[in-house]
Amino acid sequence: LSRRVSQTFAESVLNSGALFAPPDRPDHELERPKTDVGASQDMLQTNGEAIVNLLNNCLGSGMLSMGFAFAKAGILASVGVMLLSAFLNRFTLLLNVKTNALAGTDPSSADVGHKAFGQAGRVSLILLYTIFSFFCCVSYVDASADAVSGLAALVAGGRMPSLRTTLIGCWAVLLLPTTLLRSLKAVALLSFVAFLGGLFMLAAVFSYCLSELAHTGLPALSSLAWIPPSALDFISAFPILLLVFSVQAGGGVVLATMRDTSAENVQAVSRNAYALVMAMDFLIGIMAYVTFTDRVQGNVLLNFSPQSWTAVVARVALLDLVVLSYMIMMVPCKLAMIDLAFGKNEARLEASPAQFYGVTLALNLAALVVALLISDLSLVLSLNGAVCTNIVAFVLPIAFYLRIRSSHEGAPLLSGDHAPYMLIIAFGSVSLVLGTIPIKASLLADLDDAHAQVGLALGLKA
């Protein structure tokens, strides 16, 4: 299982050939990559392996903010938004597969963007997927610093370094060195190891919360928020609940490289994967919220006692997840930036060493700077969910599909048949605008705090 899951991830990063040709009928079966038959069959996934890969795309540091989202949106509203988010994300994921099949383009490339809107569409798709991956990397910097801070508290007690120092240290020692490896051969296996780290972290969080509830008892039902406490609270949680189901950047490749790519099987695999993600995100969210109620933080591990060995296991597992995931998510960022800046395909090691290490260092420094400016994990996830998820998951897939369908079938873009698709674009657009409101307020508050600290420091010095 681990070997074939690893091989599939490697193929999604390295493959540059067309995965399938345009179908002759709606219920199509995808053609295989033009490779050796034996090797091709060995690289193709079973249904179970495809589900593991989709879970690997979904489950990450966003799980740690689910309790915070439940506290902000309320239990009933959170469940409702999760159902809506899972439905819409799965719909546009399958629509991406359909669009690539209709256009005859490779789902692991940006060819569909070029086919729909020319060079502007291709560049837009590359940049948005890169920004999405970049902010995932920023969230891993913040999460690694939180994990190391918790582990250091067990050893150092009250003599703790500042958060800024911890962030820089984690970035320099744990994260940056892994991205300097130029060969992609080990990326696939590390992806699977990161997935295992996520599972161990999930189990440790469950264990810690159950232990706390056994000691303190269940909270009173009246103390739990069932509906959003305020409109602003709901809007602040909304982007996180959208983000945790977004797999458009890699999900299409997973579905296109299965052994059975019939429409019925693709729908069944995606349905089962989303059901599992829904169950796991709900369980960790409800457990974290019921355990800590309105005290739950944007990263639930910050609520854990440093002295608990279950918490130590959770933090070590989180480090495994984020360090390896940071390296993996940097790969598409590096490939895209080198392609845009120098016109080189780094998947084939075409860039010079200066180009590769220059782009890699610039991306790493940018991730560090953003993490220093936004050290709250939930805020980074909200920013990624509000901006990138709404565009990548709800706006672009619909726009590409309608444009390509219109060019193939001659249907007008504003026909009545396209009304449901237009509603999804409207949903993504409104969600983007509203989702940035609490983010802007939080960023301004952080800026005011920073100015106040600087002023206090200057006053003391004087």
Coordinates of C-alpha atoms in Angstrom, one line a residue:
L1 CA 0.0 0.0 0.0
S2 CA 2.7 2.5 1.0
R3 CA 4.8 1.8 -2.1
R4 CA 1.9 2.3 -4.5
V5 CA 0.6 5.4 -2.7
S6 CA 4.1 6.8 -2.7
Q7 CA 4.5 6.1 -6.4
T8 CA 1.2 7.7 -7.2
F9 CA 2.2 10.9 -5.4
A10 CA 5.5 10.9 -7.3
E11 CA 3.6 10.6 -10.6
S12 CA 1.4 13.5 -9.8
V13 CA 4.5 15.7 -9.2
L14 CA 6.6 14.5 -12.1
N15 CA 4.1 13.5 -14.8
S16 CA 4.0 15.9 -17.7
G17 CA 2.2 13.8 -20.3
A18 CA -1.6 13.9 -21.1
L19 CA -3.5 11.7 -18.8
F20 CA -6.5 11.2 -20.9
A21 CA -8.2 12.3 -24.1
P22 CA -11.6 13.9 -24.6
P23 CA -14.4 11.4 -24.0
D24 CA -17.0 10.4 -26.6
R25 CA -19.8 10.2 -24.0
P26 CA -20.6 11.8 -20.6
D27 CA -20.0 8.7 -18.6
H28 CA -16.4 8.3 -19.8
E29 CA -13.5 6.2 -18.7
L30 CA -10.2 8.0 -18.5
E31 CA -7.3 6.9 -20.7
R32 CA -4.0 5.8 -19.1
P33 CA -0.8 7.7 -19.3
K34 CA 1.3 6.8 -22.4
T35 CA 3.9 4.7 -20.6
D36 CA 5.0 1.1 -20.5
V37 CA 1.9 -1.1 -19.8
G38 CA 3.5 -3.0 -16.9
A39 CA 4.8 0.0 -15.2
S40 CA 1.6 1.9 -15.8
Q41 CA -0.5 -0.8 -14.2
D42 CA 1.8 -0.9 -11.2
M43 CA 1.5 2.9 -10.7
L44 CA -2.3 2.9 -10.9
Q45 CA -4.2 2.9 -7.7
T46 CA -6.9 0.7 -6.2
N47 CA -9.9 2.4 -4.7
G48 CA -8.5 2.1 -1.2
E49 CA -5.2 3.6 -2.2
A50 CA -7.0 6.5 -3.9
I51 CA -9.0 7.2 -0.7
V52 CA -5.8 7.3 1.3
N53 CA -4.3 9.8 -1.1
L54 CA -7.4 12.0 -1.0
L55 CA -7.3 11.8 2.8
N56 CA -3.7 12.8 2.7
N57 CA -4.7 15.9 0.7
C58 CA -7.4 16.8 3.2
L59 CA -6.0 16.0 6.7
G60 CA -3.4 18.4 7.9
S61 CA -2.9 21.2 10.4
G62 CA -6.4 22.4 9.6
M63 CA -7.7 19.6 11.9
L64 CA -6.2 21.5 14.9
S65 CA -8.5 24.5 14.3
M66 CA -11.8 22.5 14.1
G67 CA -12.6 23.0 17.8
F68 CA -12.0 26.7 17.4
A69 CA -14.3 26.8 14.4
F70 CA -17.0 24.9 16.4
A71 CA -16.7 27.5 19.2
K72 CA -17.0 30.4 16.8
A73 CA -19.8 29.1 14.5
G74 CA -21.7 26.9 17.0
I75 CA -22.2 23.2 16.8
L76 CA -25.3 23.1 14.5
A77 CA -24.0 25.8 12.2
S78 CA -20.6 24.2 12.0
V79 CA -22.1 20.8 10.9
G80 CA -24.3 22.6 8.4
V81 CA -21.4 24.5 6.8
M82 CA -19.3 21.3 6.8
L83 CA -22.0 19.4 4.9
L84 CA -22.3 22.3 2.4
S85 CA -18.5 22.6 2.1
A86 CA -18.0 18.9 1.5
F87 CA -20.8 18.9 -1.1
L88 CA -19.5 21.9 -3.1
N89 CA -15.8 20.9 -2.9
R90 CA -16.6 17.3 -4.1
F91 CA -18.8 18.7 -6.8
T92 CA -16.1 21.0 -8.2
L93 CA -13.4 18.3 -7.8
L94 CA -15.4 16.0 -10.0
L95 CA -16.1 19.0 -12.3
N96 CA -12.4 19.5 -12.7
V97 CA -12.0 15.8 -13.8
K98 CA -14.9 16.3 -16.3
T99 CA -13.4 19.6 -17.6
N100 CA -10.0 18.1 -18.2
A101 CA -11.6 15.1 -19.9
L102 CA -13.6 17.5 -22.1
A103 CA -10.5 19.5 -23.0
G104 CA -8.2 16.6 -23.3
T105 CA -5.7 18.1 -20.8
D106 CA -3.5 16.8 -18.1
P107 CA -5.0 17.3 -14.6
S108 CA -1.5 17.6 -13.1
S109 CA -0.7 20.6 -15.2
A110 CA -2.2 24.1 -15.9
D111 CA -3.1 23.2 -19.4
V112 CA -6.8 23.4 -18.7
G113 CA -6.3 27.1 -17.8
H114 CA -4.6 27.8 -21.1
K115 CA -7.3 25.9 -23.0
A116 CA -10.0 28.0 -21.4
F117 CA -8.5 31.5 -21.2
G118 CA -5.1 31.3 -22.9
Q119 CA -1.9 32.3 -21.2
A120 CA -3.8 34.4 -18.7
G121 CA -5.8 31.4 -17.5
R122 CA -2.6 29.3 -17.3
V123 CA -0.7 31.8 -15.3
S124 CA -3.7 32.5 -13.0
L125 CA -4.1 28.8 -12.2
I126 CA -0.4 28.4 -11.5
L127 CA -0.2 31.4 -9.3
L128 CA -3.3 30.5 -7.3
Y129 CA -2.3 26.9 -6.7
T130 CA 1.1 28.2 -5.7
I131 CA -0.3 30.8 -3.3
F132 CA -2.6 28.1 -1.8
S133 CA 0.4 25.8 -1.3
F134 CA 2.5 28.7 0.1
F135 CA 0.0 29.6 2.8
C136 CA -0.2 25.9 3.7
C137 CA 3.6 26.2 4.2
V138 CA 3.1 29.2 6.4
S139 CA 0.6 27.3 8.5
Y140 CA 3.2 24.6 9.0
V141 CA 5.7 27.1 10.2
D142 CA 3.3 28.3 12.8
A143 CA 2.2 24.8 13.8
S144 CA 5.8 23.6 14.2
A145 CA 6.6 26.6 16.5
D146 CA 3.5 25.8 18.6
A147 CA 4.6 22.1 18.8
V148 CA 8.2 22.9 19.8
S149 CA 7.0 25.5 22.3
G150 CA 4.9 22.8 24.0
L151 CA 7.8 20.4 24.0
A152 CA 10.2 23.0 25.3
A153 CA 7.9 23.9 28.2
L154 CA 8.3 20.3 29.4
V155 CA 12.0 20.7 29.6
A156 CA 12.7 24.4 30.2
G157 CA 9.8 25.2 32.5
G158 CA 9.5 28.9 32.9
R159 CA 12.6 29.7 30.9
M160 CA 11.0 29.8 27.5
P161 CA 12.3 31.6 24.4
S162 CA 10.0 34.1 22.7
L163 CA 7.6 32.9 20.0
R164 CA 9.6 34.9 17.4
T165 CA 12.8 33.1 18.4
T166 CA 11.0 29.7 18.3
L167 CA 9.5 30.5 14.9
I168 CA 12.9 31.4 13.4
G169 CA 14.6 28.4 15.1
C170 CA 12.0 25.9 13.8
W171 CA 12.2 27.4 10.3
A172 CA 16.0 27.4 10.2
V173 CA 16.6 23.9 11.8
L174 CA 13.6 21.8 10.9
L175 CA 11.9 23.3 7.8
L176 CA 14.4 25.1 5.6
P177 CA 17.0 22.2 5.2
T178 CA 14.4 19.7 3.9
T179 CA 13.5 22.0 1.0
L180 CA 17.1 22.2 -0.2
L181 CA 17.0 18.6 -1.4
R182 CA 16.7 18.8 -5.1
S183 CA 15.9 15.2 -5.9
L184 CA 12.2 14.3 -5.8
K185 CA 12.7 10.6 -5.4
A186 CA 12.0 10.5 -1.7
V187 CA 9.1 12.9 -1.7
A188 CA 6.4 10.2 -2.3
L189 CA 7.5 8.0 0.7
L190 CA 7.8 11.1 2.9
S191 CA 4.2 12.0 2.0
F192 CA 3.0 8.7 3.3
V193 CA 5.1 9.1 6.5
A194 CA 3.5 12.5 7.0
F195 CA 0.1 11.0 6.6
L196 CA 0.9 8.5 9.4
G197 CA 2.0 11.4 11.6
G198 CA -1.4 13.0 11.1
L199 CA -3.2 9.8 12.1
F200 CA -1.0 9.5 15.3
M201 CA -1.8 13.1 16.1
L202 CA -5.5 12.5 15.7
A203 CA -5.4 9.5 18.0
A204 CA -3.4 11.4 20.6
V205 CA -5.8 14.4 20.5
F206 CA -8.8 12.0 21.0
S207 CA -7.0 10.3 23.9
Y208 CA -6.1 13.5 25.6
C209 CA -9.6 15.0 25.3
L210 CA -11.2 11.7 26.6
S211 CA -8.9 11.8 29.6
E212 CA -9.8 15.4 30.3
L213 CA -13.5 14.7 30.0
A214 CA -13.2 11.6 32.3
H215 CA -11.5 13.8 34.9
T216 CA -13.7 16.9 34.7
G217 CA -17.0 15.5 33.3
L218 CA -19.1 16.7 30.4
P219 CA -19.9 20.4 30.3
A220 CA -23.5 21.6 30.7
L221 CA -25.4 21.7 27.5
S222 CA -26.3 25.3 28.2
S223 CA -22.6 26.2 28.2
L224 CA -22.1 25.1 24.6
A225 CA -22.8 27.3 21.6
W226 CA -25.3 25.6 19.2
I227 CA -25.7 28.6 17.0
P228 CA -23.2 31.4 16.2
P229 CA -22.7 33.8 19.1
S230 CA -22.5 36.6 16.5
A231 CA -22.3 37.2 12.8
L232 CA -18.6 38.1 13.0
D233 CA -17.8 34.9 14.9
F234 CA -19.6 32.8 12.2
I235 CA -17.8 34.6 9.4
S236 CA -14.4 34.0 11.1
A237 CA -15.0 30.3 11.3
F238 CA -16.5 29.9 7.8
P239 CA -13.2 30.0 5.8
I240 CA -11.7 27.2 8.0
L241 CA -14.7 25.0 7.4
L242 CA -14.3 25.5 3.6
L243 CA -10.6 25.0 3.6
V244 CA -10.5 21.5 5.3
F245 CA -12.4 20.0 2.4
S246 CA -10.5 21.6 -0.5
V247 CA -8.4 19.1 -2.5
Q248 CA -8.7 20.6 -6.0
A249 CA -5.0 21.2 -6.3
G250 CA -4.1 17.4 -6.2
G251 CA -7.4 15.5 -6.1
G252 CA -7.9 15.5 -9.8
V253 CA -4.6 13.6 -10.3
V254 CA -5.6 11.1 -7.7
L255 CA -8.9 10.3 -9.4
A256 CA -7.3 10.2 -12.8
T257 CA -4.8 7.6 -11.9
M258 CA -7.1 4.9 -10.5
R259 CA -7.4 1.5 -12.1
D260 CA -11.1 1.9 -12.5
T261 CA -11.9 5.4 -13.7
S262 CA -15.5 4.9 -14.7
A263 CA -17.7 7.7 -13.7
E264 CA -19.5 5.5 -11.2
N265 CA -16.3 4.4 -9.5
V266 CA -14.8 7.9 -9.4
Q267 CA -18.0 9.2 -7.7
A268 CA -18.0 6.3 -5.2
V269 CA -14.3 6.8 -4.2
S270 CA -14.7 10.6 -3.8
R271 CA -17.9 10.1 -1.8
N272 CA -16.3 7.6 0.6
A273 CA -13.2 9.8 1.0
Y274 CA -15.3 12.9 1.8
A275 CA -17.4 10.9 4.2
L276 CA -14.3 9.9 6.1
V277 CA -12.9 13.4 6.2
M278 CA -16.3 14.7 7.4
A279 CA -16.3 12.1 10.2
M280 CA -12.7 12.7 11.3
D281 CA -13.0 16.5 11.2
F282 CA -16.3 16.4 13.1
L283 CA -14.9 14.1 15.8
I284 CA -11.8 16.2 16.4
G285 CA -13.8 19.4 16.3
I286 CA -16.5 18.3 18.7
M287 CA -14.1 16.6 21.0
A288 CA -11.9 19.7 21.3
Y289 CA -14.8 22.1 21.7
V290 CA -16.7 19.9 24.3
T291 CA -13.4 19.5 26.3
F292 CA -12.3 23.1 26.3
T293 CA -15.6 24.9 25.4
D294 CA -15.0 28.7 24.7
R295 CA -11.4 28.4 25.9
V296 CA -10.4 26.3 22.9
Q297 CA -7.6 28.0 20.9
G298 CA -6.9 28.2 17.2
N299 CA -4.5 25.3 17.7
V300 CA -6.0 22.9 20.2
L301 CA -2.6 21.6 21.2
L302 CA -2.0 25.0 22.9
N303 CA -4.7 23.9 25.4
F304 CA -2.8 20.7 26.3
S305 CA -0.7 20.5 29.4
P306 CA 3.1 20.3 28.7
Q307 CA 3.4 17.6 31.3
S308 CA 1.0 15.2 29.7
W309 CA 2.7 12.4 27.8
T310 CA -0.3 12.1 25.5
A311 CA 0.3 15.8 24.6
V312 CA 3.9 15.0 24.0
V313 CA 3.0 12.3 21.5
A314 CA 0.5 14.6 19.8
R315 CA 3.2 17.3 19.4
V316 CA 5.8 14.9 18.1
A317 CA 3.3 13.5 15.6
L318 CA 2.4 17.1 14.6
L319 CA 6.1 17.8 14.0
D320 CA 6.4 14.8 11.8
L321 CA 3.3 15.9 9.9
V322 CA 4.2 19.6 9.4
V323 CA 8.0 19.2 8.7
L324 CA 7.4 16.6 6.0
S325 CA 4.3 18.4 4.7
Y326 CA 6.3 21.7 4.5
M327 CA 8.9 20.0 2.3
I328 CA 6.2 18.4 0.1
M329 CA 4.1 21.6 -0.3
M330 CA 7.2 23.6 -1.2
V331 CA 7.7 21.3 -4.3
P332 CA 4.8 22.7 -6.4
C333 CA 5.8 26.2 -5.3
K334 CA 9.3 25.8 -6.5
L335 CA 8.3 24.1 -9.7
A336 CA 5.8 26.8 -10.5
M337 CA 8.1 29.8 -9.7
I338 CA 11.0 28.4 -11.6
D339 CA 8.8 27.7 -14.6
L340 CA 7.3 31.3 -14.5
A341 CA 10.6 33.0 -13.8
F342 CA 13.0 31.1 -16.0
G343 CA 10.9 28.9 -18.2
K344 CA 12.6 25.8 -16.9
N345 CA 11.0 22.4 -15.9
E346 CA 12.6 21.7 -12.5
A347 CA 10.8 18.3 -12.4
R348 CA 13.5 17.3 -15.0
L349 CA 16.2 19.3 -13.1
E350 CA 16.5 21.8 -15.9
A351 CA 17.2 24.9 -13.7
S352 CA 20.7 25.8 -12.8
P353 CA 21.8 25.4 -9.2
A354 CA 21.7 29.2 -8.7
Q355 CA 18.2 29.4 -10.0
F356 CA 17.0 26.4 -7.9
Y357 CA 18.5 27.5 -4.6
G358 CA 17.7 31.2 -5.2
V359 CA 14.0 30.5 -5.7
T360 CA 14.0 28.0 -2.9
L361 CA 15.6 30.4 -0.4
A362 CA 13.3 33.3 -1.5
L363 CA 10.2 31.2 -1.0
N364 CA 11.4 30.0 2.4
L365 CA 12.2 33.5 3.5
A366 CA 8.8 34.7 2.4
A367 CA 7.1 31.9 4.4
L368 CA 9.1 32.9 7.5
V369 CA 8.2 36.6 7.1
V370 CA 4.5 35.9 6.7
A371 CA 4.6 33.4 9.7
L372 CA 6.3 36.1 11.8
L373 CA 3.6 38.6 10.8
I374 CA 0.7 36.1 11.3
S375 CA 1.7 33.7 14.1
D376 CA -1.9 32.5 14.8
L377 CA -2.5 29.2 13.1
S378 CA -6.3 29.7 12.8
L379 CA -5.8 33.2 11.2
V380 CA -3.5 31.7 8.5
L381 CA -6.0 29.0 7.8
S382 CA -8.8 31.6 7.6
L383 CA -6.8 33.7 5.2
N384 CA -6.1 30.7 3.0
G385 CA -9.7 29.6 3.2
A386 CA -11.2 33.0 2.6
V387 CA -9.1 33.9 -0.4
C388 CA -7.5 30.9 -2.1
T389 CA -10.1 28.2 -1.4
N390 CA -13.0 30.3 -2.7
I391 CA -11.2 31.1 -5.9
V392 CA -9.5 27.7 -6.4
A393 CA -12.5 25.6 -5.3
F394 CA -15.5 27.6 -6.4
V395 CA -14.7 30.2 -9.0
L396 CA -12.0 28.8 -11.3
P397 CA -13.4 25.3 -11.7
I398 CA -16.8 26.7 -12.8
A399 CA -15.3 29.4 -15.0
F400 CA -13.0 26.8 -16.8
Y401 CA -15.8 24.3 -17.2
L402 CA -18.3 26.8 -18.6
R403 CA -15.7 28.3 -21.0
I404 CA -14.6 24.9 -22.4
R405 CA -18.1 23.5 -22.6
S406 CA -19.2 26.6 -24.4
S407 CA -16.4 26.4 -26.9
H408 CA -17.0 22.7 -27.5
E409 CA -20.8 22.7 -27.7
G410 CA -21.5 26.3 -28.7
A411 CA -23.7 26.9 -25.7
P412 CA -23.9 30.5 -24.6
L413 CA -22.2 31.3 -21.3
L414 CA -25.4 32.9 -19.8
S415 CA -27.8 30.2 -20.7
G416 CA -30.4 29.0 -18.2
D417 CA -28.6 25.6 -18.0
H418 CA -25.6 27.4 -16.4
A419 CA -27.6 29.1 -13.6
P420 CA -26.6 26.6 -10.9
Y421 CA -22.9 27.0 -11.9
M422 CA -23.3 30.8 -11.7
L423 CA -24.7 30.4 -8.2
I424 CA -21.6 28.6 -7.1
I425 CA -19.4 31.4 -8.5
A426 CA -21.6 33.9 -6.7
F427 CA -21.2 31.9 -3.5
G428 CA -17.5 31.8 -3.8
S429 CA -17.3 35.5 -4.5
V430 CA -19.5 36.5 -1.6
S431 CA -17.7 34.1 0.7
L432 CA -14.4 35.7 -0.3
V433 CA -15.5 39.2 0.5
L434 CA -17.2 38.4 3.8
G435 CA -14.4 36.0 4.9
T436 CA -11.8 38.8 4.7
I437 CA -13.7 41.1 7.1
P438 CA -12.7 39.4 10.4
I439 CA -9.2 38.7 9.0
K440 CA -8.7 42.4 8.3
A441 CA -9.9 43.2 11.8
S442 CA -7.5 40.6 13.4
L443 CA -4.6 41.9 11.3
L444 CA -5.3 45.5 12.3
A445 CA -5.5 44.4 16.0
D446 CA -2.2 42.6 15.7
L447 CA -0.6 45.7 14.1
D448 CA -2.0 47.9 16.9
D449 CA -0.5 45.5 19.5
A450 CA 2.8 45.5 17.8
H451 CA 2.9 49.3 17.7
A452 CA 1.9 49.4 21.4
Q453 CA 4.8 47.0 22.3
V454 CA 7.3 49.1 20.3
G455 CA 6.0 52.3 22.0
L456 CA 6.3 50.7 25.5
A457 CA 9.8 49.4 24.7
L458 CA 10.9 52.9 23.5
G459 CA 9.3 54.5 26.6
L460 CA 11.1 52.1 29.0
K461 CA 14.4 52.7 27.2
A462 CA 13.9 56.5 27.5

